[in-house]
Amino acid sequence: MTWIDEIQFNEEGLVPVIVQDVKTERVLMFAWANREALEQTVATGKGVYFSKSRNQVWVKGASSGNEQNVVGMQLDVSGEAVIYRVEQVGGIACHTGHASTFWRELRTGGWVESEAVLRDPQEMYHQ
Amino acid sequence: MTWIDEIQFNEEGLVPVIVQDVKTERVLMFAWANREALEQTVATGKGVYFSKSRNQVWVKGASSGNEQNVVGMQLDVSGEAVIYRVEQVGGIACHTGHASTFWRELRTGGWVESEAVLRDPQEMYHQ
């Protein structure tokens, strides 16, 4: 039995992945991985995921350059969720130019933008 | 349109919830919420979730006493994942007595226990 056999993939063959920045401890994004994505992550040290909408494995940062160096992986008690501990290249995980994809916070009136755009998305994807 | 309408529930009517400790910044657990659980969380300020296995809403800590005071809520760019920012009562989120449910870490040989049990589970559930 190897490490991957202890992961409880769901009926779609996927496991939730929480991506956390090792320097800031911010949760950068939520994503999914299948067996192949996890194996590629461990083999390459880069954050690799599975896109449900595109139905394929994707390497974070392949188009934006904002890749992730995965320095650790954690598994929850049930084996049903994984954390990637990452160094976020460029300090930006969101395609909007925010550091984290979780840039909305609930206030009394609704969700508000709680952090600044660090880089113009146009600039990130057209270089 | 209210705050809850911006959440993209999946086909089961659920949204992934990442639970993060505001003091330690540790990710304490991964869970699911439905509309009712989110509304109860906001209304009561306590961490409320939806159990897929039991098919019901549950209040974290109802049996262990280790409830969560939710001091903030964050939403990701797609509206498909939520973070509860919590104060973890008793400092223990896992039924095993660990601070976090993510107490396994990947090393070369496989998953290893990377943090101590803080309290005997027997003691937590029999008082």
Coordinates of C-alpha atoms in Angstrom, one line a residue:
Chain A
M1 CA 0.0 0.0 0.0
T2 CA 1.4 3.4 -1.0
W3 CA 0.6 6.9 0.2
I4 CA -1.9 7.4 -2.6
D5 CA -4.0 4.4 -1.5
E6 CA -4.8 6.1 1.7
I7 CA -6.6 8.9 -0.1
Q8 CA -10.4 8.4 -0.3
F9 CA -11.3 9.6 -3.8
N10 CA -14.9 10.5 -4.3
E11 CA -17.3 8.8 -6.8
E12 CA -15.7 11.0 -9.6
G13 CA -12.2 9.8 -8.6
L14 CA -11.4 13.3 -7.2
V15 CA -10.2 14.6 -3.8
P16 CA -10.6 18.3 -2.6
V17 CA -7.3 20.2 -2.4
I18 CA -6.8 23.2 -0.2
V19 CA -3.8 25.3 -1.3
Q20 CA -2.1 27.2 1.5
D21 CA 0.8 29.6 1.2
V22 CA 3.7 28.5 3.5
K23 CA 4.9 32.1 4.0
T24 CA 1.7 34.0 4.6
E25 CA -0.5 31.0 5.7
R26 CA -3.2 32.4 3.5
V27 CA -5.5 29.9 1.8
L28 CA -4.8 30.7 -1.8
M29 CA -7.4 28.5 -3.6
F30 CA -9.6 25.5 -3.5
A31 CA -9.3 22.9 -6.3
W32 CA -9.6 19.2 -7.1
A33 CA -7.1 16.5 -7.8
N34 CA -7.3 13.0 -9.3
R35 CA -4.7 10.3 -8.8
E36 CA -2.7 11.5 -11.8
A37 CA -2.6 15.1 -10.6
L38 CA -1.4 14.1 -7.1
E39 CA 1.3 11.8 -8.6
Q40 CA 2.4 14.6 -10.9
T41 CA 2.5 17.0 -8.0
V42 CA 4.7 14.7 -6.0
A43 CA 6.9 13.8 -8.9
T44 CA 7.5 17.4 -10.2
G45 CA 7.1 19.5 -7.0
K46 CA 4.6 21.8 -8.8
G47 CA 0.9 22.3 -8.0
V48 CA -1.0 20.1 -10.4
Y49 CA -4.8 19.8 -10.3
F50 CA -7.8 18.4 -12.1
S51 CA -10.3 20.8 -13.8
K52 CA -13.8 19.5 -13.6
S53 CA -15.0 22.0 -16.2
R54 CA -12.3 21.1 -18.8
N55 CA -12.2 17.5 -17.6
Q56 CA -8.4 17.4 -17.6
V57 CA -5.3 17.7 -15.5
W58 CA -3.8 21.2 -15.3
V59 CA -0.6 22.7 -14.0
K60 CA -1.2 25.9 -12.1
G61 CA 0.6 28.8 -13.7
A62 CA 1.1 27.2 -17.1
S63 CA -0.5 30.2 -18.8
S64 CA 0.0 32.9 -16.2
G65 CA 3.5 32.0 -15.1
N66 CA 2.3 32.0 -11.5
E67 CA 3.2 28.4 -10.7
Q68 CA 3.3 26.9 -7.3
N69 CA 6.2 25.0 -5.7
V70 CA 4.7 22.4 -3.5
V71 CA 6.9 22.0 -0.4
G72 CA 4.5 19.8 1.7
M73 CA 1.3 17.8 1.5
Q74 CA -1.1 17.1 4.4
L75 CA -4.0 14.6 4.6
D76 CA -7.0 14.9 6.9
V77 CA -8.2 12.3 9.4
S78 CA -10.7 10.8 7.0
G79 CA -8.4 10.7 4.0
E80 CA -11.0 12.8 2.1
A81 CA -9.1 16.1 1.8
V82 CA -5.6 17.2 1.0
I83 CA -3.6 20.4 1.6
Y84 CA -0.8 21.5 -0.7
R85 CA 1.7 23.7 1.2
V86 CA 3.1 26.0 -1.5
E87 CA 5.4 28.8 -2.4
Q88 CA 3.4 30.9 -4.7
V89 CA 5.5 32.2 -7.6
G90 CA 4.8 35.9 -8.2
G91 CA 2.7 36.0 -5.0
I92 CA -0.5 35.8 -7.0
A93 CA -2.8 32.8 -7.1
C94 CA -5.9 34.4 -8.7
H95 CA -6.4 35.2 -12.3
T96 CA -7.9 38.5 -11.2
G97 CA -4.5 39.6 -9.9
H98 CA -5.3 39.1 -6.2
A99 CA -2.9 37.2 -4.0
S100 CA -5.6 34.7 -3.0
T101 CA -8.8 33.6 -4.8
F102 CA -10.6 34.2 -1.5
W103 CA -10.6 38.0 -1.8
R104 CA -14.2 38.5 -0.8
E105 CA -15.3 38.8 2.8
L106 CA -18.8 38.8 4.3
R107 CA -19.9 42.0 5.9
T108 CA -23.3 43.1 7.0
G109 CA -24.3 44.3 3.6
G110 CA -22.9 41.4 1.6
W111 CA -19.6 40.3 0.1
V112 CA -16.9 43.0 -0.2
E113 CA -13.5 42.9 -1.8
S114 CA -11.1 42.6 1.1
E115 CA -7.8 42.7 -0.6
A116 CA -6.1 44.7 -3.4
V117 CA -5.4 43.6 -7.0
L118 CA -1.6 43.2 -7.1
R119 CA -1.2 43.0 -10.8
D120 CA -3.3 43.7 -13.8
P121 CA -4.7 40.4 -15.2
Q122 CA -4.2 41.7 -18.8
E123 CA -0.5 42.0 -18.0
M124 CA -0.3 38.5 -16.5
Y125 CA -1.8 36.7 -19.4
H126 CA -0.4 38.7 -22.3
Q127 CA 3.3 38.4 -22.1
Chain B
M1 CA -29.9 39.4 -4.3
T2 CA -28.5 38.5 -0.9
W3 CA -25.0 37.2 0.0
I4 CA -26.1 33.6 -0.2
D5 CA -27.3 33.9 -3.8
E6 CA -23.6 34.6 -4.8
I7 CA -22.6 31.1 -3.6
Q8 CA -22.5 28.5 -6.4
F9 CA -23.9 25.4 -4.7
N10 CA -23.1 22.1 -6.5
E11 CA -25.6 19.6 -7.8
E12 CA -26.2 18.3 -4.3
G13 CA -26.9 21.8 -3.0
L14 CA -23.6 21.9 -1.1
V15 CA -20.5 24.1 -1.1
P16 CA -17.0 23.1 0.2
V17 CA -16.0 24.8 3.5
I18 CA -12.4 25.3 4.5
V19 CA -12.1 26.0 8.3
Q20 CA -9.1 28.1 9.3
D21 CA -8.0 29.1 12.8
V22 CA -7.7 32.9 13.1
K23 CA -5.0 32.6 15.8
T24 CA -2.7 29.9 14.4
E25 CA -3.8 30.2 10.7
R26 CA -3.9 26.4 10.7
V27 CA -6.4 24.8 8.4
L28 CA -8.5 22.8 11.0
M29 CA -10.8 20.9 8.8
F30 CA -12.6 20.5 5.5
A31 CA -16.4 20.1 5.4
W32 CA -19.5 20.9 3.4
A33 CA -22.4 23.3 4.0
N34 CA -25.8 23.7 2.5
R35 CA -27.8 26.9 2.4
E36 CA -29.3 26.1 5.8
A37 CA -25.9 25.5 7.4
L38 CA -24.5 28.8 6.1
E39 CA -27.5 30.7 7.3
Q40 CA -27.3 29.1 10.7
T41 CA -23.6 29.9 10.9
V42 CA -24.2 33.6 10.1
A43 CA -27.2 33.8 12.4
T44 CA -25.5 32.0 15.4
G45 CA -21.8 32.8 14.9
K46 CA -21.1 29.1 15.4
G47 CA -19.6 26.7 12.9
V48 CA -22.5 24.8 11.3
Y49 CA -22.0 22.2 8.5
F50 CA -23.8 19.6 6.5
S51 CA -22.9 15.9 6.9
K52 CA -23.0 14.0 3.7
S53 CA -22.9 10.6 5.5
R54 CA -25.6 11.5 8.0
N55 CA -27.5 13.6 5.5
Q56 CA -28.1 16.4 8.0
V57 CA -27.0 19.7 9.3
W58 CA -24.6 19.5 12.3
V59 CA -23.2 22.0 14.7
K60 CA -19.5 21.4 15.3
G61 CA -18.7 20.7 18.9
A62 CA -22.3 19.6 19.8
S63 CA -21.0 16.3 21.2
S64 CA -17.4 17.2 22.1
G65 CA -17.8 20.7 23.4
N66 CA -15.2 21.9 20.9
E67 CA -17.4 24.3 19.1
Q68 CA -16.2 27.0 16.8
N69 CA -16.9 30.8 17.0
V70 CA -17.0 32.0 13.4
V71 CA -15.5 35.5 13.2
G72 CA -15.3 35.8 9.5
M73 CA -16.4 34.3 6.2
Q74 CA -14.6 34.4 2.8
L75 CA -15.7 33.5 -0.6
D76 CA -13.5 32.5 -3.6
V77 CA -13.5 34.1 -7.0
S78 CA -15.8 31.5 -8.5
G79 CA -18.2 31.5 -5.6
E80 CA -17.6 27.7 -5.3
A81 CA -15.8 27.6 -2.0
V82 CA -16.1 29.2 1.4
I83 CA -13.7 29.8 4.3
Y84 CA -14.9 30.0 7.9
R85 CA -12.4 32.0 10.0
V86 CA -12.9 30.5 13.5
E87 CA -11.8 30.6 17.1
Q88 CA -11.6 26.9 18.0
V89 CA -12.9 26.3 21.5
G90 CA -10.6 24.0 23.4
G91 CA -8.0 24.3 20.6
I92 CA -9.0 20.9 19.3
A93 CA -10.9 20.4 16.0
C94 CA -10.3 16.7 15.5
H95 CA -12.2 13.9 17.2
T96 CA -8.8 12.2 17.6
G97 CA -7.7 14.9 20.0
H98 CA -5.4 16.6 17.5
A99 CA -5.6 20.4 17.0
S100 CA -6.3 20.0 13.3
T101 CA -7.8 17.1 11.3
F102 CA -4.8 17.5 8.9
W103 CA -2.4 15.8 11.3
R104 CA -0.8 13.6 8.6
E105 CA 2.1 14.8 6.4
L106 CA 3.6 13.2 3.4
R107 CA 7.2 12.0 3.8
T108 CA 9.3 9.8 1.5
G109 CA 8.0 6.6 3.2
G110 CA 4.3 7.7 3.2
W111 CA 2.0 9.6 5.6
V112 CA 3.3 10.3 9.1
E113 CA 1.6 11.8 12.1
S114 CA 3.0 15.3 12.2
E115 CA 1.4 16.6 15.4
A116 CA 0.6 15.5 18.9
V117 CA -2.7 14.4 20.3
L118 CA -3.6 17.2 22.7
R119 CA -6.4 15.4 24.5
D120 CA -7.5 11.8 24.9
P121 CA -10.6 11.4 22.7
Q122 CA -12.2 9.2 25.4
E123 CA -12.1 12.1 27.7
M124 CA -13.5 14.5 25.2
Y125 CA -16.6 12.4 24.4
H126 CA -17.4 11.0 27.9
Q127 CA -17.9 14.0 30.1

